[in-house]
Amino acid sequence: MSDQILFIVDKLNQEPFRKNYNLITFDSLGSTQLLQLLSDVLGEIDPKHAVDIREELPEQTAKRMLNLLGILKYKPPGSVSDLSAFRQGLVTGSKPVIHPLLHWLLQRTNELKKRAYLARFLVKLEVPAEFLHDDTVADINKQYEELMEAFKNLHKECEQLKTSGLSTAEIRRDIDAMEEEKDQLVKRVERLKKRVETVQNHPRILEIARQLRVEKEREESLAQQKQEQKNQLFLAEQRLQRAQLQLKEMLHAVVDSKPESLMKKLEEEINFNTYLVTEKLPRELESKKNSTYILQKVAAEPAMSQSDLNVLESKINEVNAQVNQLIEKRMLKYEPADSKFSMYRQQASIMSRKKEAKAEQLQAAKEELSSVEKQMQQKTSQAHELEGSEVLKGDELKHYVNKLRSKSTFYKKKRLEIAEITAEYGVLQRTEELLKQRHEAIQQQLQAIEDKKGISGYSYTQEELERVSAVKSEMDEMKGRTLDNMSEMVKKLNSMVSEKKASLAPVIRELRQLRQKCQELTQECDEKKMQYNSCAAGLESNRSALEQEVKGLLEECLQEESNYHYINCVKRNLEIQLQRAKEEMKAYVSSDPQERRKAVREQYTRMILEQENLGKKLREKQKVVRESHGPNMKQMKMWQDFEQLMQCKRECFLKQQTQTAIGQVIQEGGKDRLVL
């Protein structure tokens, strides 16, 4: 509880309340001050409740607060019996009631502000059923509901935009950054212009560059159009293949079928669908609605602890036991043991359960079949994308299998050939190693002979010269091939340029026609836009007139509604007065003296007699007072003089006490004697 009060004091000391409370001052607040504080908090949530409670009656204050708390969905702690105590505590400003309420309100102020704001527009105005028979009132009520739904949608869109992450600050920063980039680009363009002005024939070069850029953009757009057309062609081919596949399957399914079997199959499907629509689906829909209603009800209630859940489970078990007992009693009462109908009812219930189970199995099988068909279509499309061919079936599949078998035999044959070549490669590799060893031995012998003759390195130099001459001849041959390749490439480029020009010529002519058509369509669009604007202006004027009319009708409806409530109040008052008059007449005419005493007339008669007797007594008392007024005034005057005399004596005595004692005053026999 102390944590709760600390939280309340902390929140009240912050904006927008700024109460400057501490624990002692907050705990010392009276009931009226607590109610005013609660009214201030509610006024912060809903500005309509920012009122001074001293200017309204306690009943009005309690009613106003209870209405707002009902809109805010406040659940008082405790059971139903504690609600009356909560209302009484709210009227009297009880601390055990006000403190938890303030804690709940200050915990979720922003959320409650939104709820109060929405309640202004979403709390539906209940119109009596007898008024809805009027067409005008019904139309206005329908428009009112439509506007409420439109407000809900707009509020949802607004919340989505708020939570989407786009803020005005970010947009402004982006705009500032774009403006800076724009300034930089402008400066860069100016520098480039100054740099280009020094070049000769710069206008001609700029025009050529612009034309080149335009042609590149046109080439990119044409390539994009070509790619789009290829994609569309590919999609069309896929659709055609799927349609052909479906046609083959349907033809294959219809080959061995008869009209009787088809009709029987259709009847079975119709019966099954009828059962689903008329029996199964309505029951499932009703159960879903009930479960949704229960879940909404549970979600609207406050959070429960484990003890509350245990209590609810025990109550549920008790209610289930009572229901079972009532069912057994009902069965014993209406279905005796020897009744023949019980057996038939049991069989019917068993058959209905079996029917429901089979229907569910059939529905699950159909769903599985549809999912498998979808997977098959996906696999077919994937196979078509990978291999570019359809999935084979029937004879085509057999032919494909035979083809694979022939390929497998060919593969085995080639594999044997590869094994033979591998073995031969091993033999050749061993021969190469032996030849390398012999070559090294011969090289060593040759080097020894060269050293012996005094011409060492002669063979190596000769090999190097031969290798360099071979490399030179290869380089010369490569240069010749490079020049030939370059000339061929130039020829190919020239031919490609000419082909591109020839291929683009019809596209350019078509593009010119499309440009002319675009200009015509643009002119037509402008004309249509002018017509649309004129039509929109007329509709806008009609809409404003209709809005004014609706506003007038709404004001008239509000006036009529207030008149209706006023007349109902007057009628209720008259009925109460009439009832009281009937009761008064019944009591006055009754022969029972006790009943007659309860009559208002008798009560007022007794009150009149009592007031008359009281008036007589007061007149007699007034007469006595008048007679004794003169002597009493004299006596009062004498008492006043006596009071003045005693006051004078008191002052003289005090004065004597302050002066120096000169002698002694002796009082004897009613006389005063001074002795010096």
XYZ file of C-alpha atoms in Angstrom:
676
model
C 0.000 0.000 0.000
C 2.898 2.375 0.773
C 4.356 1.743 -2.697
C 0.996 2.623 -4.170
C 0.818 5.923 -2.273
C 4.440 6.732 -3.203
C 3.618 6.182 -6.867
C 0.504 8.405 -6.633
C 2.412 11.234 -4.884
C 5.258 11.007 -7.423
C 2.872 11.222 -10.375
C 0.855 14.081 -8.852
C 4.037 16.115 -8.292
C 4.947 15.832 -11.989
C 3.460 17.565 -15.015
C 0.649 18.450 -15.623
C -0.601 18.282 -11.978
C 2.332 19.782 -9.975
C 0.602 19.408 -6.600
C 3.794 19.488 -4.446
C 2.496 16.769 -2.122
C 4.414 14.565 0.281
C 3.222 11.455 2.071
C 1.984 13.367 5.125
C 0.070 16.066 3.239
C -1.439 13.530 0.852
C -2.541 11.266 3.710
C -4.093 14.227 5.535
C -6.387 15.160 2.628
C -10.077 15.102 3.444
C -12.839 13.364 1.515
C -13.816 16.515 -0.416
C -10.189 17.209 -1.342
C -9.715 13.589 -2.480
C -12.833 13.809 -4.659
C -11.597 17.098 -6.148
C -8.191 15.485 -6.813
C -9.889 12.520 -8.504
C -11.977 14.942 -10.576
C -8.784 16.778 -11.639
C -7.162 13.499 -12.764
C -10.296 12.554 -14.698
C -10.326 16.055 -16.198
C -6.779 15.508 -17.452
C -7.970 12.307 -19.158
C -11.209 13.860 -20.484
C -11.389 17.712 -20.460
C -15.180 17.596 -20.038
C -14.690 16.409 -16.451
C -12.435 19.298 -15.394
C -15.039 20.841 -13.046
C -15.201 22.085 -9.470
C -17.164 19.552 -7.400
C -18.378 22.363 -5.103
C -20.544 23.625 -7.969
C -22.467 20.354 -8.377
C -24.381 17.986 -6.142
C -22.653 14.859 -4.725
C -25.050 12.614 -6.681
C -24.162 14.363 -9.923
C -20.427 14.055 -9.153
C -20.723 10.331 -8.422
C -22.844 9.728 -11.528
C -20.388 11.645 -13.741
C -17.370 9.770 -12.385
C -19.073 6.367 -12.616
C -20.029 7.003 -16.256
C -16.447 7.878 -17.189
C -15.040 4.909 -15.227
C -17.462 2.629 -17.073
C -16.200 4.002 -20.391
C -12.588 3.517 -19.241
C -13.474 -0.114 -18.239
C -12.350 0.162 -14.633
C -12.972 -3.050 -12.688
C -13.279 -2.411 -8.911
C -11.520 -5.041 -6.791
C -13.843 -7.530 -5.111
C -17.070 -9.324 -5.945
C -20.474 -8.039 -7.029
C -21.470 -7.358 -3.431
C -18.539 -4.912 -3.127
C -19.839 -2.747 -5.996
C -22.371 -1.019 -3.775
C -19.615 -0.371 -1.232
C -17.459 1.019 -4.050
C -20.237 3.402 -5.136
C -20.831 4.492 -1.552
C -17.099 5.008 -1.021
C -16.895 7.051 -4.232
C -19.734 9.306 -3.027
C -18.203 9.801 0.430
C -14.589 10.054 -0.775
C -13.304 7.015 1.108
C -9.518 6.532 0.981
C -9.625 2.702 0.416
C -11.698 3.418 -2.700
C -9.999 6.576 -4.009
C -6.343 5.480 -3.596
C -6.520 2.303 -5.789
C -8.555 4.254 -8.346
C -5.938 7.035 -8.528
C -3.161 4.425 -8.807
C -4.973 2.720 -11.707
C -5.646 6.029 -13.510
C -2.100 7.406 -13.125
C -0.524 4.129 -14.294
C -2.101 4.297 -17.766
C -2.921 7.945 -18.381
C -1.994 8.004 -22.084
C -3.952 4.839 -22.836
C -7.005 6.162 -20.978
C -6.776 9.500 -22.822
C -6.995 7.654 -26.122
C -9.908 5.555 -24.850
C -11.791 8.635 -23.633
C -11.170 10.394 -26.947
C -12.494 7.387 -28.884
C -15.490 7.094 -26.573
C -16.659 10.567 -27.675
C -17.192 9.193 -31.185
C -17.682 5.450 -30.720
C -20.174 5.245 -27.836
C -23.322 4.493 -29.782
C -26.429 6.564 -29.172
C -29.299 4.184 -28.488
C -32.413 5.177 -30.438
C -35.721 3.637 -29.265
C -37.141 1.012 -31.581
C -40.417 2.885 -32.126
C -38.504 5.847 -33.603
C -36.592 3.630 -36.022
C -39.835 2.842 -37.868
C -39.624 6.354 -39.295
C -37.696 6.249 -42.592
C -35.920 9.559 -41.972
C -34.738 8.549 -38.519
C -33.667 5.124 -39.816
C -31.660 6.702 -42.659
C -29.978 9.157 -40.287
C -29.182 6.324 -37.865
C -27.695 4.302 -40.728
C -25.559 7.287 -41.807
C -24.509 7.708 -38.172
C -23.324 4.072 -38.027
C -21.515 4.408 -41.376
C -19.729 7.530 -40.148
C -18.746 5.671 -36.992
C -17.246 2.845 -39.074
C -15.444 5.383 -41.276
C -14.017 7.025 -38.147
C -12.765 3.620 -36.939
C -10.981 2.993 -40.256
C -9.444 6.476 -40.323
C -8.245 6.130 -36.737
C -6.615 2.775 -37.558
C -4.861 4.304 -40.588
C -3.694 7.221 -38.444
C -2.255 4.864 -35.817
C -0.533 2.816 -38.521
C 1.019 5.981 -39.959
C 2.193 7.019 -36.490
C 3.812 3.633 -35.880
C 5.233 3.297 -39.412
C 8.409 5.151 -38.418
C 7.893 8.188 -40.667
C 8.104 11.420 -38.707
C 8.046 15.049 -39.758
C 11.526 15.584 -38.308
C 12.998 12.826 -40.467
C 11.197 14.127 -43.551
C 12.510 17.625 -42.868
C 16.043 16.285 -42.451
C 15.712 14.403 -45.736
C 14.440 17.561 -47.457
C 17.353 19.599 -46.047
C 19.852 16.953 -47.200
C 18.269 16.885 -50.670
C 18.418 20.676 -50.873
C 22.113 20.595 -49.929
C 22.759 17.952 -52.597
C 20.841 20.085 -55.079
C 23.018 23.118 -54.289
C 26.162 21.023 -54.654
C 24.980 19.656 -57.991
C 24.138 23.151 -59.225
C 27.614 24.375 -58.288
C 29.197 21.346 -59.921
C 27.214 21.925 -63.129
C 28.297 25.569 -63.182
C 31.962 24.562 -62.790
C 31.633 22.008 -65.583
C 29.986 24.609 -67.822
C 32.864 27.006 -67.222
C 35.360 24.246 -67.946
C 33.551 23.200 -71.164
C 33.255 26.750 -72.499
C 37.002 26.799 -73.146
C 36.736 23.789 -75.512
C 36.171 24.418 -79.210
C 32.778 23.464 -80.677
C 31.445 22.682 -77.188
C 27.740 23.185 -78.209
C 28.186 20.555 -80.925
C 29.866 18.162 -78.466
C 27.124 18.723 -75.855
C 24.414 18.060 -78.443
C 26.138 14.833 -79.518
C 26.485 13.754 -75.853
C 22.813 14.498 -75.234
C 21.798 12.476 -78.279
C 24.035 9.626 -77.116
C 22.420 9.682 -73.661
C 18.931 9.712 -75.202
C 19.806 6.784 -77.435
C 21.244 4.831 -74.495
C 18.099 5.460 -72.469
C 16.007 4.401 -75.445
C 18.126 1.262 -75.824
C 17.686 0.445 -72.110
C 13.925 0.964 -72.317
C 13.726 -1.224 -75.426
C 15.809 -3.918 -73.729
C 13.525 -3.733 -70.711
C 10.451 -4.030 -72.934
C 12.041 -6.985 -74.683
C 12.727 -8.688 -71.356
C 9.172 -8.038 -70.186
C 7.792 -9.508 -73.393
C 10.042 -12.550 -72.941
C 8.755 -12.990 -69.396
C 5.160 -12.649 -70.563
C 5.826 -15.182 -73.318
C 7.337 -17.594 -70.818
C 4.351 -17.178 -68.461
C 1.950 -17.698 -71.353
C 3.796 -20.871 -72.343
C 3.583 -22.124 -68.758
C -0.151 -21.420 -68.639
C -0.576 -23.198 -71.968
C 1.331 -26.235 -70.720
C -0.720 -26.356 -67.522
C -3.929 -26.089 -69.508
C -2.797 -28.856 -71.867
C -1.873 -31.033 -68.890
C -5.273 -30.440 -67.279
C -6.960 -31.213 -70.604
C -5.028 -34.498 -70.900
C -5.963 -35.459 -67.333
C -9.620 -34.634 -67.915
C -9.659 -36.600 -71.191
C -7.970 -39.522 -69.466
C -10.540 -39.387 -66.654
C -13.490 -39.236 -69.098
C -12.304 -42.078 -71.372
C -13.642 -44.980 -69.287
C -16.466 -43.076 -67.507
C -20.212 -43.247 -68.190
C -22.981 -40.690 -67.695
C -24.447 -42.766 -64.859
C -21.154 -42.860 -62.951
C -20.626 -39.123 -63.514
C -24.155 -38.354 -62.274
C -23.633 -40.582 -59.254
C -20.350 -38.860 -58.470
C -21.969 -35.420 -58.807
C -24.858 -36.480 -56.550
C -22.400 -37.673 -53.908
C -20.497 -34.381 -54.068
C -23.778 -32.424 -53.866
C -24.960 -34.444 -50.861
C -21.631 -34.000 -49.128
C -21.546 -30.249 -49.799
C -25.185 -29.927 -48.667
C -24.342 -31.713 -45.414
C -21.367 -29.410 -44.902
C -23.379 -26.248 -45.582
C -26.534 -27.150 -43.665
C -25.254 -29.129 -40.694
C -21.496 -29.244 -40.116
C -20.374 -25.718 -40.957
C -23.216 -23.939 -39.027
C -22.383 -25.980 -35.920
C -18.690 -25.202 -36.260
C -19.468 -21.525 -36.868
C -21.687 -21.386 -33.790
C -19.039 -23.091 -31.661
C -16.391 -20.675 -32.976
C -18.647 -17.697 -32.164
C -19.261 -19.004 -28.652
C -15.570 -19.609 -28.052
C -14.739 -16.141 -29.456
C -17.343 -14.531 -27.190
C -15.953 -16.401 -24.173
C -12.368 -15.428 -25.056
C -13.363 -11.762 -25.506
C -15.140 -11.845 -22.168
C -12.098 -13.393 -20.490
C -9.760 -10.867 -22.160
C -11.939 -7.953 -20.967
C -11.764 -9.087 -17.347
C -8.788 -8.138 -15.124
C -5.922 -10.550 -14.583
C -6.654 -13.409 -12.169
C -4.318 -15.164 -9.782
C -3.904 -18.905 -9.292
C -6.306 -18.902 -6.352
C -9.024 -17.288 -8.523
C -8.425 -19.948 -11.189
C -8.712 -22.725 -8.599
C -11.997 -21.271 -7.340
C -13.360 -21.088 -10.891
C -12.285 -24.680 -11.614
C -14.043 -25.907 -8.482
C -17.202 -24.011 -9.479
C -17.034 -25.507 -12.991
C -16.710 -29.003 -11.571
C -19.683 -28.429 -9.288
C -21.804 -27.095 -12.163
C -20.813 -30.055 -14.379
C -21.771 -32.485 -11.623
C -25.142 -30.736 -11.235
C -25.694 -30.860 -15.013
C -24.917 -34.578 -15.095
C -27.343 -35.220 -12.234
C -30.067 -33.242 -14.001
C -29.443 -35.188 -17.235
C -29.715 -38.504 -15.374
C -32.925 -37.381 -13.683
C -34.336 -36.276 -17.024
C -33.405 -39.595 -18.659
C -35.012 -41.539 -15.795
C -38.106 -39.378 -16.021
C -38.693 -39.288 -19.784
C -36.942 -42.469 -20.974
C -37.690 -45.597 -18.948
C -35.488 -48.642 -19.277
C -38.002 -50.657 -21.217
C -38.650 -47.957 -23.782
C -37.907 -48.948 -27.383
C -37.107 -45.418 -28.429
C -33.943 -45.261 -26.345
C -32.293 -47.914 -28.505
C -33.253 -46.092 -31.698
C -32.044 -42.774 -30.276
C -28.723 -44.318 -29.324
C -28.365 -45.811 -32.802
C -29.280 -42.481 -34.382
C -26.728 -40.642 -32.227
C -24.056 -43.246 -33.098
C -24.844 -42.895 -36.800
C -24.729 -39.106 -36.601
C -21.336 -39.258 -34.866
C -20.062 -41.701 -37.483
C -21.413 -39.417 -40.199
C -19.612 -36.425 -38.711
C -16.385 -38.436 -38.388
C -16.588 -39.636 -41.999
C -17.360 -36.114 -43.183
C -14.319 -34.812 -41.341
C -12.177 -37.607 -42.817
C -13.479 -36.821 -46.309
C -12.816 -33.115 -45.800
C -9.285 -33.863 -44.585
C -8.706 -36.187 -47.561
C -9.912 -33.488 -49.979
C -7.643 -30.910 -48.359
C -4.716 -33.347 -48.552
C -5.528 -34.074 -52.200
C -5.620 -30.369 -53.033
C -2.301 -29.805 -51.223
C -0.729 -32.753 -53.075
C -2.022 -31.387 -56.398
C -0.527 -27.996 -55.581
C 2.792 -29.633 -54.727
C 2.646 -31.612 -57.973
C 2.022 -28.413 -59.938
C 4.930 -26.734 -58.157
C 7.237 -29.678 -58.872
C 6.081 -29.718 -62.503
C 6.814 -26.018 -62.899
C 10.206 -26.453 -61.216
C 11.060 -29.360 -63.509
C 9.977 -27.312 -66.524
C 12.142 -24.393 -65.397
C 15.156 -26.649 -64.842
C 14.918 -28.880 -67.913
C 12.537 -26.977 -70.174
C 10.323 -30.015 -70.789
C 7.087 -31.378 -69.438
C 6.715 -34.225 -66.943
C 6.323 -37.409 -68.950
C 3.433 -39.814 -68.505
C 2.296 -43.111 -70.005
C 3.952 -44.099 -73.322
C 6.221 -41.097 -73.255
C 7.557 -42.226 -69.886
C 8.162 -45.788 -71.229
C 9.981 -44.396 -74.251
C 12.048 -42.217 -71.953
C 12.904 -45.232 -69.752
C 14.006 -47.256 -72.828
C 16.105 -44.338 -73.921
C 17.719 -44.187 -70.484
C 18.462 -47.936 -70.648
C 20.189 -47.571 -74.017
C 22.143 -44.641 -72.637
C 23.120 -46.720 -69.581
C 24.503 -49.516 -71.850
C 26.379 -46.897 -73.871
C 27.681 -45.442 -70.603
C 28.918 -48.859 -69.430
C 30.670 -49.408 -72.778
C 32.376 -46.024 -72.584
C 33.289 -46.723 -68.975
C 35.145 -49.931 -70.071
C 36.936 -47.907 -72.732
C 37.944 -45.348 -70.115
C 39.285 -48.166 -67.902
C 41.385 -49.483 -70.810
C 42.674 -45.995 -71.573
C 43.498 -45.482 -67.892
C 45.516 -48.740 -67.842
C 47.318 -47.693 -71.022
C 47.972 -44.279 -69.490
C 49.618 -45.967 -66.507
C 51.891 -47.974 -68.835
C 52.797 -44.829 -70.807
C 53.475 -42.906 -67.604
C 55.890 -45.668 -66.470
C 57.556 -45.609 -69.896
C 57.929 -41.821 -69.620
C 59.619 -42.152 -66.244
C 62.050 -44.723 -67.641
C 62.805 -42.493 -70.633
C 63.410 -39.502 -68.312
C 65.849 -41.569 -66.285
C 67.696 -42.627 -69.462
C 67.707 -39.009 -70.681
C 69.246 -37.818 -67.423
C 71.910 -40.533 -67.666
C 72.700 -39.560 -71.255
C 72.847 -35.861 -70.264
C 75.316 -36.663 -67.550
C 77.455 -38.675 -69.987
C 77.288 -35.811 -72.540
C 78.309 -33.262 -69.916
C 81.225 -35.455 -68.904
C 82.342 -35.738 -72.509
C 82.041 -31.896 -72.966
C 84.124 -31.319 -69.864
C 86.680 -33.791 -71.132
C 86.830 -32.044 -74.548
C 86.848 -28.522 -72.979
C 83.485 -27.300 -74.431
C 81.243 -27.550 -71.359
C 77.728 -25.973 -71.720
C 77.632 -26.337 -75.477
C 74.512 -28.521 -75.522
C 72.700 -26.306 -73.004
C 73.478 -23.166 -75.036
C 72.285 -24.828 -78.207
C 69.019 -25.853 -76.507
C 68.499 -22.310 -75.203
C 69.031 -20.854 -78.671
C 66.548 -23.295 -80.146
C 64.024 -22.483 -77.413
C 64.387 -18.704 -77.883
C 63.975 -19.012 -81.646
C 60.870 -21.132 -81.089
C 59.446 -18.550 -78.655
C 60.194 -15.768 -81.143
C 58.419 -17.598 -83.912
C 55.422 -18.185 -81.606
C 55.313 -14.467 -80.675
C 55.417 -13.442 -84.325
C 52.640 -15.887 -85.095
C 50.615 -14.573 -82.126
C 51.049 -10.973 -83.290
C 49.802 -11.924 -86.716
C 46.822 -13.718 -85.211
C 46.107 -10.686 -82.951
C 46.043 -8.325 -85.925
C 43.761 -10.705 -87.795
C 41.490 -10.971 -84.748
C 41.350 -7.193 -84.384
C 40.414 -6.736 -88.040
C 37.769 -9.436 -87.718
C 36.459 -7.795 -84.540
C 36.200 -4.412 -86.281
C 34.293 -6.063 -89.135
C 31.988 -7.786 -86.661
C 31.370 -4.525 -84.784
C 30.538 -2.717 -88.022
C 28.170 -5.512 -89.033
C 26.557 -5.494 -85.560
C 26.082 -1.722 -85.712
C 24.436 -2.013 -89.129
C 22.253 -4.888 -87.876
C 21.246 -2.882 -84.820
C 20.341 0.085 -86.999
C 18.313 -2.144 -89.294
C 16.574 -3.865 -86.365
C 15.886 -0.577 -84.569
C 14.488 1.183 -87.641
C 10.964 -0.394 -87.393
C 11.001 0.099 -83.618
C 11.858 3.780 -84.079
C 9.072 4.171 -86.631
C 6.677 2.452 -84.229
C 7.933 4.664 -81.428
C 7.172 7.779 -83.495
C 3.640 6.537 -84.033
C 3.335 5.812 -80.334
C 4.590 9.310 -79.511
C 1.944 10.819 -81.774
C -0.646 8.573 -80.154
C 0.652 9.595 -76.732
C 0.184 13.266 -77.610
C -3.376 12.573 -78.731
C -4.093 10.609 -75.561
C -2.543 13.380 -73.463
C -4.820 15.941 -75.111
C -7.810 13.669 -74.551
C -6.728 13.149 -70.945
C -6.581 16.924 -70.394
C -10.093 17.302 -71.810
C -11.377 14.478 -69.622
C -9.605 16.002 -66.643
C -11.352 19.342 -67.262
C -14.690 17.528 -67.468
C -13.854 15.647 -64.283
C -12.933 18.869 -62.455
C -16.185 20.552 -63.507
C -18.170 17.465 -62.493
C -16.269 17.248 -59.196
C -16.993 20.928 -58.488
C -20.710 20.321 -59.097
C -20.693 17.239 -56.891
C -18.780 19.141 -54.217
C -21.416 21.876 -54.206
C -24.158 19.235 -54.005
C -22.289 17.522 -51.204
C -21.962 20.772 -49.240
C -25.694 21.402 -49.690
C -26.450 17.858 -48.531
C -24.121 18.305 -45.569
C -25.945 21.474 -44.575
C -29.244 19.638 -44.897
C -27.926 16.710 -42.844
C -26.629 19.134 -40.221
C -30.040 20.764 -40.002
C -31.718 17.375 -39.764
C -29.283 16.313 -37.042
C -30.042 19.467 -35.064
C -33.747 18.822 -35.555
C -33.229 15.216 -34.460
C -31.393 16.377 -31.329
C -34.177 18.862 -30.598
C -36.810 16.172 -31.058
C -34.820 13.808 -28.886
C -34.576 16.395 -26.095
C -38.325 17.012 -26.416
C -38.867 13.268 -26.239
C -36.824 12.942 -23.048
C -38.522 16.002 -21.524
C -41.974 14.618 -22.314
C -40.975 11.245 -20.854
C -39.804 12.964 -17.650
C -43.018 14.981 -17.404
C -45.016 11.817 -18.057
C -43.126 9.947 -15.365
C -43.678 12.779 -12.857
C -47.389 12.837 -13.678
C -47.609 9.077 -13.289
C -45.907 9.301 -9.894
C -48.263 12.109 -8.824
C -51.253 10.138 -10.092
C -50.104 7.047 -8.195
C -49.651 9.093 -5.026
C -53.126 10.626 -5.504
C -54.644 7.144 -5.914
C -52.906 5.885 -2.795
C -54.032 9.003 -0.900
C -57.648 8.527 -2.034
C -57.517 4.834 -1.094
C -56.137 5.633 2.377
C -58.613 8.497 2.922
C -61.659 6.421 1.935
C -60.497 3.370 3.939
C -62.514 2.474 7.056
C -59.420 1.365 8.965
C -58.274 4.212 11.276
C -54.647 3.090 10.986
C -54.799 3.398 7.202
C -56.515 6.790 7.481
C -53.723 8.005 9.726
C -51.227 7.151 6.953
C -53.093 9.446 4.542
C -51.310 12.667 3.667
C -54.402 14.713 4.390
C -54.573 13.386 7.927
C -50.881 13.974 8.406
C -51.115 17.542 7.164
C -54.213 18.108 9.361
C -52.286 16.935 12.415
C -49.354 19.115 11.439
C -51.667 22.147 10.997
C -53.181 21.571 14.480
C -49.728 21.229 15.992
C -48.571 24.442 14.309
C -51.709 26.284 15.471
C -51.138 25.154 19.090
C -47.495 26.187 18.773
C -48.592 29.581 17.399
C -50.953 30.088 20.374
C -48.170 29.288 22.835
C -45.806 31.661 21.062
C -48.425 34.473 21.089
C -48.952 33.996 24.837
C -45.195 34.046 25.366
C -44.999 37.219 23.245
C -47.666 38.838 25.408
C -45.775 37.985 28.583
C -42.567 39.365 27.089
C -44.280 42.638 26.131
C -45.715 43.073 29.618
C -42.376 42.458 31.317
C -40.360 44.489 28.808
C -40.339 47.799 30.775
C -39.265 46.366 34.185
C -36.740 44.156 32.517
C -35.205 47.114 30.694
C -34.943 49.041 34.027
C -33.347 46.058 35.694
C -30.902 45.760 32.796
C -30.058 49.488 33.138
C -29.441 49.036 36.861
C -27.170 46.075 36.222
C -25.221 48.110 33.684
C -24.775 50.941 36.210
C -23.716 48.409 38.814
C -21.186 46.996 36.376
C -19.781 50.488 35.721
C -19.548 51.136 39.475
C -17.691 47.894 40.096
C -15.368 48.622 37.204
C -14.599 52.052 38.682
C -13.878 50.484 42.076
C -11.599 47.970 40.485
C -9.663 50.704 38.727
C -9.336 52.699 41.975
C -8.120 49.617 43.833
C -5.510 48.924 41.186
C -4.400 52.552 41.313
C -4.020 52.397 45.113
C -1.982 49.262 44.829
C 0.454 50.976 42.484
C 0.911 54.074 44.742
C 3.133 54.174 47.857
C 1.331 53.138 51.040
C 0.601 56.285 53.151
C -1.579 54.744 55.847
C -3.883 51.878 56.668
C -7.558 51.706 55.762
C -9.754 49.982 58.356
C -13.342 49.033 57.529
C -15.715 48.737 60.489
C -19.475 48.896 60.593
C -19.797 49.776 56.951
C -17.353 52.679 57.365
C -13.842 53.225 56.068
C -11.230 54.671 58.491
C -7.707 55.814 57.481
C -5.002 55.415 60.126
C -1.728 57.295 59.443
